[in-house]
PDB file of C-alpha atoms and ligand atoms in Angstrom:
ATOM      1  CA  UNK A  14      13.343 -51.571  55.482  1.00  0.00           C
ATOM      2  CA  UNK A  15      13.270 -47.470  56.210  1.00  0.00           C
ATOM      3  CA  UNK A  16       9.539 -46.932  56.353  1.00  0.00           C
ATOM      4  CA  UNK A  17       8.801 -44.026  59.051  1.00  0.00           C
ATOM      5  CA  UNK A  18       7.142 -44.594  61.884  1.00  0.00           C
ATOM      6  CA  UNK A  19       3.720 -41.762  62.118  1.00  0.00           C
ATOM      7  CA  UNK A  20       2.140 -40.263  64.608  1.00  0.00           C
ATOM      8  CA  UNK A  21      -0.994 -37.862  62.764  1.00  0.00           C
ATOM      9  CA  UNK A  22      -3.345 -35.373  64.540  1.00  0.00           C
ATOM     10  CA  UNK A  23      -6.466 -34.986  62.860  1.00  0.00           C
ATOM     11  CA  UNK A  24      -8.328 -32.052  64.705  1.00  0.00           C
ATOM     12  CA  UNK A  25     -10.895 -32.421  62.147  1.00  0.00           C
ATOM     13  CA  UNK A  26     -13.653 -29.301  62.426  1.00  0.00           C
ATOM     14  CA  UNK A  27     -12.524 -28.171  66.140  1.00  0.00           C
ATOM     15  CA  UNK A  28     -10.765 -25.139  67.922  1.00  0.00           C
ATOM     16  CA  UNK A  29     -10.374 -22.162  66.839  1.00  0.00           C
ATOM     17  CA  UNK A  30      -7.133 -20.199  66.727  1.00  0.00           C
ATOM     18  CA  UNK A  31      -6.769 -19.639  70.242  1.00  0.00           C
ATOM     19  CA  UNK A  32      -7.794 -23.154  71.340  1.00  0.00           C
ATOM     20  CA  UNK A  33      -5.245 -24.403  68.842  1.00  0.00           C
ATOM     21  CA  UNK A  34      -2.173 -22.604  69.206  1.00  0.00           C
ATOM     22  CA  UNK A  35      -2.925 -23.537  72.972  1.00  0.00           C
ATOM     23  CA  UNK A  36      -2.961 -27.152  72.326  1.00  0.00           C
ATOM     24  CA  UNK A  37       0.229 -27.416  69.650  1.00  0.00           C
ATOM     25  CA  UNK A  38       1.987 -25.559  72.475  1.00  0.00           C
ATOM     26  CA  UNK A  39       0.709 -28.264  74.888  1.00  0.00           C
ATOM     27  CA  UNK A  40       2.142 -30.799  73.136  1.00  0.00           C
ATOM     28  CA  UNK A  41       5.362 -29.559  72.255  1.00  0.00           C
ATOM     29  CA  UNK A  42       6.220 -28.334  75.789  1.00  0.00           C
ATOM     30  CA  UNK A  43       6.580 -31.833  76.625  1.00  0.00           C
ATOM     31  CA  UNK A  44       9.142 -32.292  74.571  1.00  0.00           C
ATOM     32  CA  UNK A  45       8.576 -35.972  73.670  1.00  0.00           C
ATOM     33  CA  UNK A  46      12.005 -37.743  72.580  1.00  0.00           C
ATOM     34  CA  UNK A  47      11.176 -38.965  69.272  1.00  0.00           C
ATOM     35  CA  UNK A  48      12.565 -42.393  68.285  1.00  0.00           C
ATOM     36  CA  UNK A  49      14.969 -42.653  65.266  1.00  0.00           C
ATOM     37  CA  UNK A  50      12.924 -42.257  61.782  1.00  0.00           C
ATOM     38  CA  UNK A  51       9.618 -40.762  63.482  1.00  0.00           C
ATOM     39  CA  UNK A  52       7.342 -38.038  62.765  1.00  0.00           C
ATOM     40  CA  UNK A  53       4.620 -36.953  64.595  1.00  0.00           C
ATOM     41  CA  UNK A  54       1.980 -34.909  62.498  1.00  0.00           C
ATOM     42  CA  UNK A  55      -0.538 -32.235  63.137  1.00  0.00           C
ATOM     43  CA  UNK A  56      -3.250 -31.559  60.760  1.00  0.00           C
ATOM     44  CA  UNK A  57      -5.348 -28.287  62.474  1.00  0.00           C
ATOM     45  CA  UNK A  58      -8.099 -26.406  59.893  1.00  0.00           C
ATOM     46  CA  UNK A  59      -6.814 -24.550  57.077  1.00  0.00           C
ATOM     47  CA  UNK A  60      -7.345 -21.912  59.559  1.00  0.00           C
ATOM     48  CA  UNK A  61      -4.580 -22.501  61.259  1.00  0.00           C
ATOM     49  CA  UNK A  62      -1.990 -24.015  59.896  1.00  0.00           C
ATOM     50  CA  UNK A  63      -0.138 -20.510  59.008  1.00  0.00           C
ATOM     51  CA  UNK A  64       0.725 -20.334  62.340  1.00  0.00           C
ATOM     52  CA  UNK A  65       0.824 -23.910  63.834  1.00  0.00           C
ATOM     53  CA  UNK A  66       3.586 -23.908  61.157  1.00  0.00           C
ATOM     54  CA  UNK A  67       5.572 -21.329  63.146  1.00  0.00           C
ATOM     55  CA  UNK A  68       4.514 -23.268  66.662  1.00  0.00           C
ATOM     56  CA  UNK A  69       6.193 -26.276  64.748  1.00  0.00           C
ATOM     57  CA  UNK A  70       8.962 -24.973  62.434  1.00  0.00           C
ATOM     58  CA  UNK A  71      12.050 -25.280  65.203  1.00  0.00           C
ATOM     59  CA  UNK A  72      11.070 -28.502  66.426  1.00  0.00           C
ATOM     60  CA  UNK A  73      12.675 -31.716  64.456  1.00  0.00           C
ATOM     61  CA  UNK A  74      10.471 -34.645  63.540  1.00  0.00           C
ATOM     62  CA  UNK A  75       7.423 -32.390  64.259  1.00  0.00           C
ATOM     63  CA  UNK A  76       4.846 -31.655  60.799  1.00  0.00           C
ATOM     64  CA  UNK A  77       1.933 -29.932  59.317  1.00  0.00           C
ATOM     65  CA  UNK A  78      -0.407 -31.814  57.324  1.00  0.00           C
ATOM     66  CA  UNK A  79      -4.212 -30.116  55.807  1.00  0.00           C
ATOM     67  CA  UNK A  80      -7.703 -31.979  56.293  1.00  0.00           C
ATOM     68  CA  UNK A  81      -7.780 -31.791  52.441  1.00  0.00           C
ATOM     69  CA  UNK A  82      -7.167 -29.613  49.341  1.00  0.00           C
ATOM     70  CA  UNK A  83      -8.880 -29.044  45.398  1.00  0.00           C
ATOM     71  CA  UNK A  84      -8.044 -31.045  42.630  1.00  0.00           C
ATOM     72  CA  UNK A  85      -7.173 -27.856  40.802  1.00  0.00           C
ATOM     73  CA  UNK A  86      -4.404 -25.592  40.287  1.00  0.00           C
ATOM     74  CA  UNK A  87      -6.085 -22.577  41.290  1.00  0.00           C
ATOM     75  CA  UNK A  88      -9.173 -20.466  39.817  1.00  0.00           C
ATOM     76  CA  UNK A  89     -12.927 -19.850  40.100  1.00  0.00           C
ATOM     77  CA  UNK A  90     -13.873 -22.475  43.207  1.00  0.00           C
ATOM     78  CA  UNK A  91     -14.683 -20.256  45.691  1.00  0.00           C
ATOM     79  CA  UNK A  92     -14.353 -21.732  49.003  1.00  0.00           C
ATOM     80  CA  UNK A  93     -11.514 -24.236  47.747  1.00  0.00           C
ATOM     81  CA  UNK A  94      -7.817 -24.580  48.825  1.00  0.00           C
ATOM     82  CA  UNK A  95      -5.102 -25.432  46.469  1.00  0.00           C
ATOM     83  CA  UNK A  96      -2.018 -27.495  47.311  1.00  0.00           C
ATOM     84  CA  UNK A  97       0.155 -25.096  46.485  1.00  0.00           C
ATOM     85  CA  UNK A  98      -1.479 -22.177  48.995  1.00  0.00           C
ATOM     86  CA  UNK A  99      -0.667 -25.564  51.634  1.00  0.00           C
ATOM     87  CA  UNK A 100       2.722 -25.692  50.227  1.00  0.00           C
ATOM     88  CA  UNK A 101       2.993 -21.886  50.788  1.00  0.00           C
ATOM     89  CA  UNK A 102       2.207 -21.941  54.232  1.00  0.00           C
ATOM     90  CA  UNK A 103       4.796 -24.505  55.298  1.00  0.00           C
ATOM     91  CA  UNK A 104       2.664 -27.974  54.698  1.00  0.00           C
ATOM     92  CA  UNK A 105       4.044 -31.300  54.254  1.00  0.00           C
ATOM     93  CA  UNK A 106       1.054 -33.894  54.502  1.00  0.00           C
ATOM     94  CA  UNK A 107      -2.284 -33.717  52.645  1.00  0.00           C
ATOM     95  CA  UNK A 108      -4.967 -36.125  54.039  1.00  0.00           C
ATOM     96  CA  UNK A 109      -6.921 -37.143  51.841  1.00  0.00           C
ATOM     97  CA  UNK A 110      -9.921 -39.550  51.207  1.00  0.00           C
ATOM     98  CA  UNK A 111     -11.127 -39.373  54.832  1.00  0.00           C
ATOM     99  CA  UNK A 112     -14.284 -41.247  55.085  1.00  0.00           C
ATOM    100  CA  UNK A 113     -15.492 -38.391  56.427  1.00  0.00           C
ATOM    101  CA  UNK A 114     -14.677 -36.717  52.879  1.00  0.00           C
ATOM    102  CA  UNK A 115     -16.173 -39.975  51.226  1.00  0.00           C
ATOM    103  CA  UNK A 116     -19.582 -39.942  53.105  1.00  0.00           C
ATOM    104  CA  UNK A 117     -20.619 -35.886  54.177  1.00  0.00           C
ATOM    105  CA  UNK A 118     -18.817 -34.325  50.686  1.00  0.00           C
ATOM    106  CA  UNK A 119     -18.978 -37.565  47.866  1.00  0.00           C
ATOM    107  CA  UNK A 120     -15.291 -38.051  47.036  1.00  0.00           C
ATOM    108  CA  UNK A 121     -14.918 -40.985  45.480  1.00  0.00           C
ATOM    109  CA  UNK A 122     -11.705 -42.160  44.042  1.00  0.00           C
ATOM    110  CA  UNK A 123     -11.913 -40.563  40.175  1.00  0.00           C
ATOM    111  CA  UNK A 124     -11.691 -37.568  42.258  1.00  0.00           C
ATOM    112  CA  UNK A 125      -9.140 -38.553  44.842  1.00  0.00           C
ATOM    113  CA  UNK A 126      -6.742 -39.721  42.307  1.00  0.00           C
ATOM    114  CA  UNK A 127      -7.163 -35.895  40.833  1.00  0.00           C
ATOM    115  CA  UNK A 128      -6.534 -35.314  44.640  1.00  0.00           C
ATOM    116  CA  UNK A 129      -3.425 -36.843  44.762  1.00  0.00           C
ATOM    117  CA  UNK A 130      -2.344 -35.700  41.900  1.00  0.00           C
ATOM    118  CA  UNK A 131      -2.409 -31.689  42.965  1.00  0.00           C
ATOM    119  CA  UNK A 132      -0.367 -33.000  45.744  1.00  0.00           C
ATOM    120  CA  UNK A 133       2.233 -34.765  44.283  1.00  0.00           C
ATOM    121  CA  UNK A 134       3.149 -31.682  41.760  1.00  0.00           C
ATOM    122  CA  UNK A 135       3.237 -29.900  44.397  1.00  0.00           C
ATOM    123  CA  UNK A 136       6.157 -31.854  46.242  1.00  0.00           C
ATOM    124  CA  UNK A 137       3.868 -32.379  48.941  1.00  0.00           C
ATOM    125  CA  UNK A 138       2.760 -36.008  50.710  1.00  0.00           C
ATOM    126  CA  UNK A 139      -0.210 -37.654  50.951  1.00  0.00           C
ATOM    127  CA  UNK A 140      -2.127 -39.024  53.460  1.00  0.00           C
ATOM    128  CA  UNK A 141      -4.672 -41.594  51.369  1.00  0.00           C
ATOM    129  CA  UNK A 142      -7.035 -42.777  54.120  1.00  0.00           C
ATOM    130  CA  UNK A 143      -9.078 -46.040  52.874  1.00  0.00           C
ATOM    131  CA  UNK A 144     -11.755 -48.346  55.053  1.00  0.00           C
ATOM    132  CA  UNK A 145     -15.314 -50.133  54.865  1.00  0.00           C
ATOM    133  CA  UNK A 146     -18.192 -49.378  57.060  1.00  0.00           C
ATOM    134  CA  UNK A 147     -19.728 -51.708  59.317  1.00  0.00           C
ATOM    135  CA  UNK A 148     -22.106 -53.085  56.771  1.00  0.00           C
ATOM    136  CA  UNK A 149     -18.955 -54.330  54.648  1.00  0.00           C
ATOM    137  CA  UNK A 150     -16.967 -55.823  57.658  1.00  0.00           C
ATOM    138  CA  UNK A 151     -20.150 -58.147  58.759  1.00  0.00           C
ATOM    139  CA  UNK A 152     -20.389 -59.372  55.250  1.00  0.00           C
ATOM    140  CA  UNK A 153     -16.292 -60.035  54.775  1.00  0.00           C
ATOM    141  CA  UNK A 154     -16.390 -57.752  51.990  1.00  0.00           C
ATOM    142  CA  UNK A 155     -13.506 -54.592  53.425  1.00  0.00           C
ATOM    143  CA  UNK A 156     -10.180 -56.648  51.841  1.00  0.00           C
ATOM    144  CA  UNK A 157     -12.258 -55.726  48.299  1.00  0.00           C
ATOM    145  CA  UNK A 158     -13.612 -52.493  49.089  1.00  0.00           C
ATOM    146  CA  UNK A 159      -9.976 -51.593  50.407  1.00  0.00           C
ATOM    147  CA  UNK A 160      -7.957 -52.672  47.540  1.00  0.00           C
ATOM    148  CA  UNK A 161     -10.916 -51.244  45.055  1.00  0.00           C
ATOM    149  CA  UNK A 162     -10.205 -47.782  46.943  1.00  0.00           C
ATOM    150  CA  UNK A 163      -6.171 -47.934  46.659  1.00  0.00           C
ATOM    151  CA  UNK A 164      -6.057 -49.083  43.701  1.00  0.00           C
ATOM    152  CA  UNK A 165      -8.965 -46.528  42.141  1.00  0.00           C
ATOM    153  CA  UNK A 166      -7.054 -43.410  44.103  1.00  0.00           C
ATOM    154  CA  UNK A 167      -3.114 -44.232  43.903  1.00  0.00           C
ATOM    155  CA  UNK A 168      -2.096 -47.231  41.665  1.00  0.00           C
ATOM    156  CA  UNK A 169      -2.393 -44.816  38.664  1.00  0.00           C
ATOM    157  CA  UNK A 170       1.180 -43.914  40.334  1.00  0.00           C
ATOM    158  CA  UNK A 171       4.526 -44.995  39.273  1.00  0.00           C
ATOM    159  CA  UNK A 172       7.053 -47.020  42.123  1.00  0.00           C
ATOM    160  CA  UNK A 173       9.127 -43.609  42.546  1.00  0.00           C
ATOM    161  CA  UNK A 174       5.971 -41.301  43.199  1.00  0.00           C
ATOM    162  CA  UNK A 175       4.875 -43.470  46.053  1.00  0.00           C
ATOM    163  CA  UNK A 176       7.932 -42.451  48.516  1.00  0.00           C
ATOM    164  CA  UNK A 177       5.001 -39.809  48.872  1.00  0.00           C
ATOM    165  CA  UNK A 178       2.261 -41.797  49.757  1.00  0.00           C
ATOM    166  CA  UNK A 179       0.847 -42.508  53.435  1.00  0.00           C
ATOM    167  CA  UNK A 180      -1.658 -44.512  53.980  1.00  0.00           C
ATOM    168  CA  UNK A 181      -4.039 -44.601  56.757  1.00  0.00           C
ATOM    169  CA  UNK A 182      -6.551 -47.922  57.142  1.00  0.00           C
ATOM    170  CA  UNK A 183      -9.003 -46.691  59.122  1.00  0.00           C
ATOM    171  CA  UNK A 184     -12.291 -48.726  59.336  1.00  0.00           C
ATOM    172  CA  UNK A 185     -15.653 -46.365  59.675  1.00  0.00           C
ATOM    173  CA  UNK A 186     -16.750 -48.739  62.379  1.00  0.00           C
ATOM    174  CA  UNK A 187     -14.324 -46.791  64.680  1.00  0.00           C
ATOM    175  CA  UNK A 188     -13.801 -43.437  63.966  1.00  0.00           C
ATOM    176  CA  UNK A 189     -15.153 -41.704  66.626  1.00  0.00           C
ATOM    177  CA  UNK A 190     -16.900 -44.788  68.468  1.00  0.00           C
ATOM    178  CA  UNK A 191     -14.450 -46.387  71.045  1.00  0.00           C
ATOM    179  CA  UNK A 192     -14.476 -49.406  68.938  1.00  0.00           C
ATOM    180  CA  UNK A 193     -11.212 -49.806  68.128  1.00  0.00           C
ATOM    181  CA  UNK A 194     -10.251 -52.843  65.924  1.00  0.00           C
ATOM    182  CA  UNK A 195      -8.320 -55.381  67.111  1.00  0.00           C
ATOM    183  CA  UNK A 196      -4.493 -55.818  66.734  1.00  0.00           C
ATOM    184  CA  UNK A 197      -5.697 -58.604  65.116  1.00  0.00           C
ATOM    185  CA  UNK A 198      -7.412 -56.943  62.847  1.00  0.00           C
ATOM    186  CA  UNK A 199      -5.893 -54.235  61.861  1.00  0.00           C
ATOM    187  CA  UNK A 200      -2.510 -56.819  61.363  1.00  0.00           C
ATOM    188  CA  UNK A 201      -4.039 -58.608  58.604  1.00  0.00           C
ATOM    189  CA  UNK A 202      -5.921 -55.593  57.051  1.00  0.00           C
ATOM    190  CA  UNK A 203      -2.266 -53.984  56.973  1.00  0.00           C
ATOM    191  CA  UNK A 204      -0.992 -56.905  55.838  1.00  0.00           C
ATOM    192  CA  UNK A 205      -3.230 -57.559  53.386  1.00  0.00           C
ATOM    193  CA  UNK A 206      -2.207 -53.987  51.787  1.00  0.00           C
ATOM    194  CA  UNK A 207       1.163 -54.231  51.527  1.00  0.00           C
ATOM    195  CA  UNK A 208       0.656 -57.276  49.561  1.00  0.00           C
ATOM    196  CA  UNK A 209      -1.428 -55.471  47.461  1.00  0.00           C
ATOM    197  CA  UNK A 210       2.113 -52.526  47.274  1.00  0.00           C
ATOM    198  CA  UNK A 211       4.020 -55.738  46.651  1.00  0.00           C
ATOM    199  CA  UNK A 212       1.732 -57.174  43.807  1.00  0.00           C
ATOM    200  CA  UNK A 213       1.727 -54.007  42.132  1.00  0.00           C
ATOM    201  CA  UNK A 214       4.885 -52.232  42.990  1.00  0.00           C
ATOM    202  CA  UNK A 215       7.081 -55.036  44.932  1.00  0.00           C
ATOM    203  CA  UNK A 216       8.702 -55.552  47.393  1.00  0.00           C
ATOM    204  CA  UNK A 217      10.933 -52.073  47.864  1.00  0.00           C
ATOM    205  CA  UNK A 218       8.109 -49.711  47.646  1.00  0.00           C
ATOM    206  CA  UNK A 219       5.854 -52.331  49.944  1.00  0.00           C
ATOM    207  CA  UNK A 220       8.556 -52.180  52.481  1.00  0.00           C
ATOM    208  CA  UNK A 221       9.036 -48.809  52.065  1.00  0.00           C
ATOM    209  CA  UNK A 222       5.483 -47.095  52.096  1.00  0.00           C
ATOM    210  CA  UNK A 223       4.369 -46.474  55.804  1.00  0.00           C
ATOM    211  CA  UNK A 224       0.445 -47.887  56.815  1.00  0.00           C
ATOM    212  CA  UNK A 225      -1.202 -46.105  59.434  1.00  0.00           C
ATOM    213  CA  UNK A 226      -4.338 -47.037  61.040  1.00  0.00           C
ATOM    214  CA  UNK A 227      -6.895 -44.775  62.494  1.00  0.00           C
ATOM    215  CA  UNK A 228      -9.795 -45.279  64.658  1.00  0.00           C
ATOM    216  CA  UNK A 229     -10.612 -45.219  68.250  1.00  0.00           C
ATOM    217  CA  UNK A 230      -6.319 -45.240  68.980  1.00  0.00           C
ATOM    218  CA  UNK A 231      -5.370 -43.413  72.106  1.00  0.00           C
ATOM    219  CA  UNK A 232      -2.815 -44.084  74.544  1.00  0.00           C
ATOM    220  CA  UNK A 233      -4.186 -47.531  76.122  1.00  0.00           C
ATOM    221  CA  UNK A 234      -4.662 -48.973  73.194  1.00  0.00           C
ATOM    222  CA  UNK A 235      -1.850 -46.994  71.213  1.00  0.00           C
ATOM    223  CA  UNK A 236       1.235 -50.274  71.652  1.00  0.00           C
ATOM    224  CA  UNK A 237      -0.269 -52.611  71.358  1.00  0.00           C
ATOM    225  CA  UNK A 238      -1.637 -51.730  67.842  1.00  0.00           C
ATOM    226  CA  UNK A 239       1.596 -49.639  66.880  1.00  0.00           C
ATOM    227  CA  UNK A 240       3.791 -53.313  68.103  1.00  0.00           C
ATOM    228  CA  UNK A 241       2.263 -55.070  64.983  1.00  0.00           C
ATOM    229  CA  UNK A 242       4.884 -56.091  62.503  1.00  0.00           C
ATOM    230  CA  UNK A 243       2.432 -53.895  59.593  1.00  0.00           C
ATOM    231  CA  UNK A 244       1.522 -51.096  61.508  1.00  0.00           C
ATOM    232  CA  UNK A 245       3.652 -48.227  61.401  1.00  0.00           C
ATOM    233  CA  UNK A 246       1.722 -45.487  63.465  1.00  0.00           C
ATOM    234  CA  UNK A 247      -1.705 -43.871  63.705  1.00  0.00           C
ATOM    235  CA  UNK A 248      -3.579 -41.129  62.637  1.00  0.00           C
ATOM    236  CA  UNK A 249      -5.888 -40.015  65.651  1.00  0.00           C
ATOM    237  CA  UNK A 250      -8.677 -38.293  65.919  1.00  0.00           C
ATOM    238  CA  UNK A 251     -10.322 -37.826  69.007  1.00  0.00           C
ATOM    239  CA  UNK A 252      -8.114 -38.444  71.441  1.00  0.00           C
ATOM    240  CA  UNK A 253      -5.453 -35.597  69.291  1.00  0.00           C
ATOM    241  CA  UNK A 254      -7.182 -32.582  70.747  1.00  0.00           C
ATOM    242  CA  UNK A 255      -6.444 -33.759  74.502  1.00  0.00           C
ATOM    243  CA  UNK A 256      -2.969 -32.925  74.239  1.00  0.00           C
ATOM    244  CA  UNK A 257      -1.877 -35.455  77.775  1.00  0.00           C
ATOM    245  CA  UNK A 258      -3.418 -38.223  75.157  1.00  0.00           C
ATOM    246  CA  UNK A 259      -1.872 -37.439  71.767  1.00  0.00           C
ATOM    247  CA  UNK A 260       1.544 -37.243  73.924  1.00  0.00           C
ATOM    248  CA  UNK A 261       1.021 -40.355  75.497  1.00  0.00           C
ATOM    249  CA  UNK A 262      -0.135 -41.880  71.522  1.00  0.00           C
ATOM    250  CA  UNK A 263       3.107 -40.316  70.393  1.00  0.00           C
ATOM    251  CA  UNK A 264       5.116 -42.398  73.277  1.00  0.00           C
ATOM    252  CA  UNK A 265       3.925 -45.331  72.289  1.00  0.00           C
ATOM    253  CA  UNK A 266       5.547 -44.656  69.086  1.00  0.00           C
ATOM    254  CA  UNK A 267       8.749 -44.985  70.255  1.00  0.00           C
TER     255      UNK A 267
HETATM  256  P1  LIG B  27     -10.739 -41.132  66.036  1.00  0.00           P
HETATM  257  O1  LIG B  27     -11.078 -40.538  64.605  1.00  0.00           O
HETATM  258  O2  LIG B  27      -9.606 -41.366  66.806  1.00  0.00           O
HETATM  259  O3  LIG B  27     -11.416 -39.964  66.692  1.00  0.00           O
HETATM  260  O4  LIG B  27     -11.920 -42.204  66.584  1.00  0.00           O
HETATM  261  C1  LIG B  27      -9.397 -40.810  63.856  1.00  0.00           C
HETATM  262  C2  LIG B  27     -10.189 -40.505  62.144  1.00  0.00           C
HETATM  263  O5  LIG B  27     -11.231 -40.080  61.216  1.00  0.00           O
HETATM  264  O6  LIG B  27      -8.794 -39.911  62.131  1.00  0.00           O
END
């Protein structure tokens, strides 16, 4: 099994250039020792990417992600940013399918499948987010929904392409609410996602794909979540905006 542990910080639409520069500097200043085969990924807004790339470039294991990209290679799409532009400023990962993109920007599986292709075509990696809203969880429909999200967004890929895919399970009811999934709920869903990968691509792809948990992850609950056998790290929102909290979560990954 060679899958990575990943702690990724999704800043969302927070912090200006100067605040963001300070946050990256504060995290790096902690000189955190990373466990073997572990990555820390920082996903600031587009305007911060180039600067953050220069800040991270000499620190092994620290990589940069964008929070979104457009599905087309270039052209008349005012206000959009392409995968090749992200590549050119030093990005390694692109987060796709975050529930906020699905909810506020109407992103669906058909669009996300195109975005996945655009990212992979530029030799970048995808952090593909899935997860159910509360009503779906209450009706016990979470597996069916996550299955649809994964098969619609990712299952057009071949097994070789999956080495550039990371999945993040983020129950929408846990995002920014302070209400974390229990480690039992997280493990159950992560094992289910891995079983879907095994069924579609075989055991090797399933074993080698990192599956992150997201949703009110913080230093006080990260160690328990990360100890679950199928939880390979976290996608962190609010707590990634505070250097001490993000550092605490990175430490919990060791
Ligand atoms: P949260 O967000 O940690 O603030 O709940 C997680 C996410 O949306 O990625």
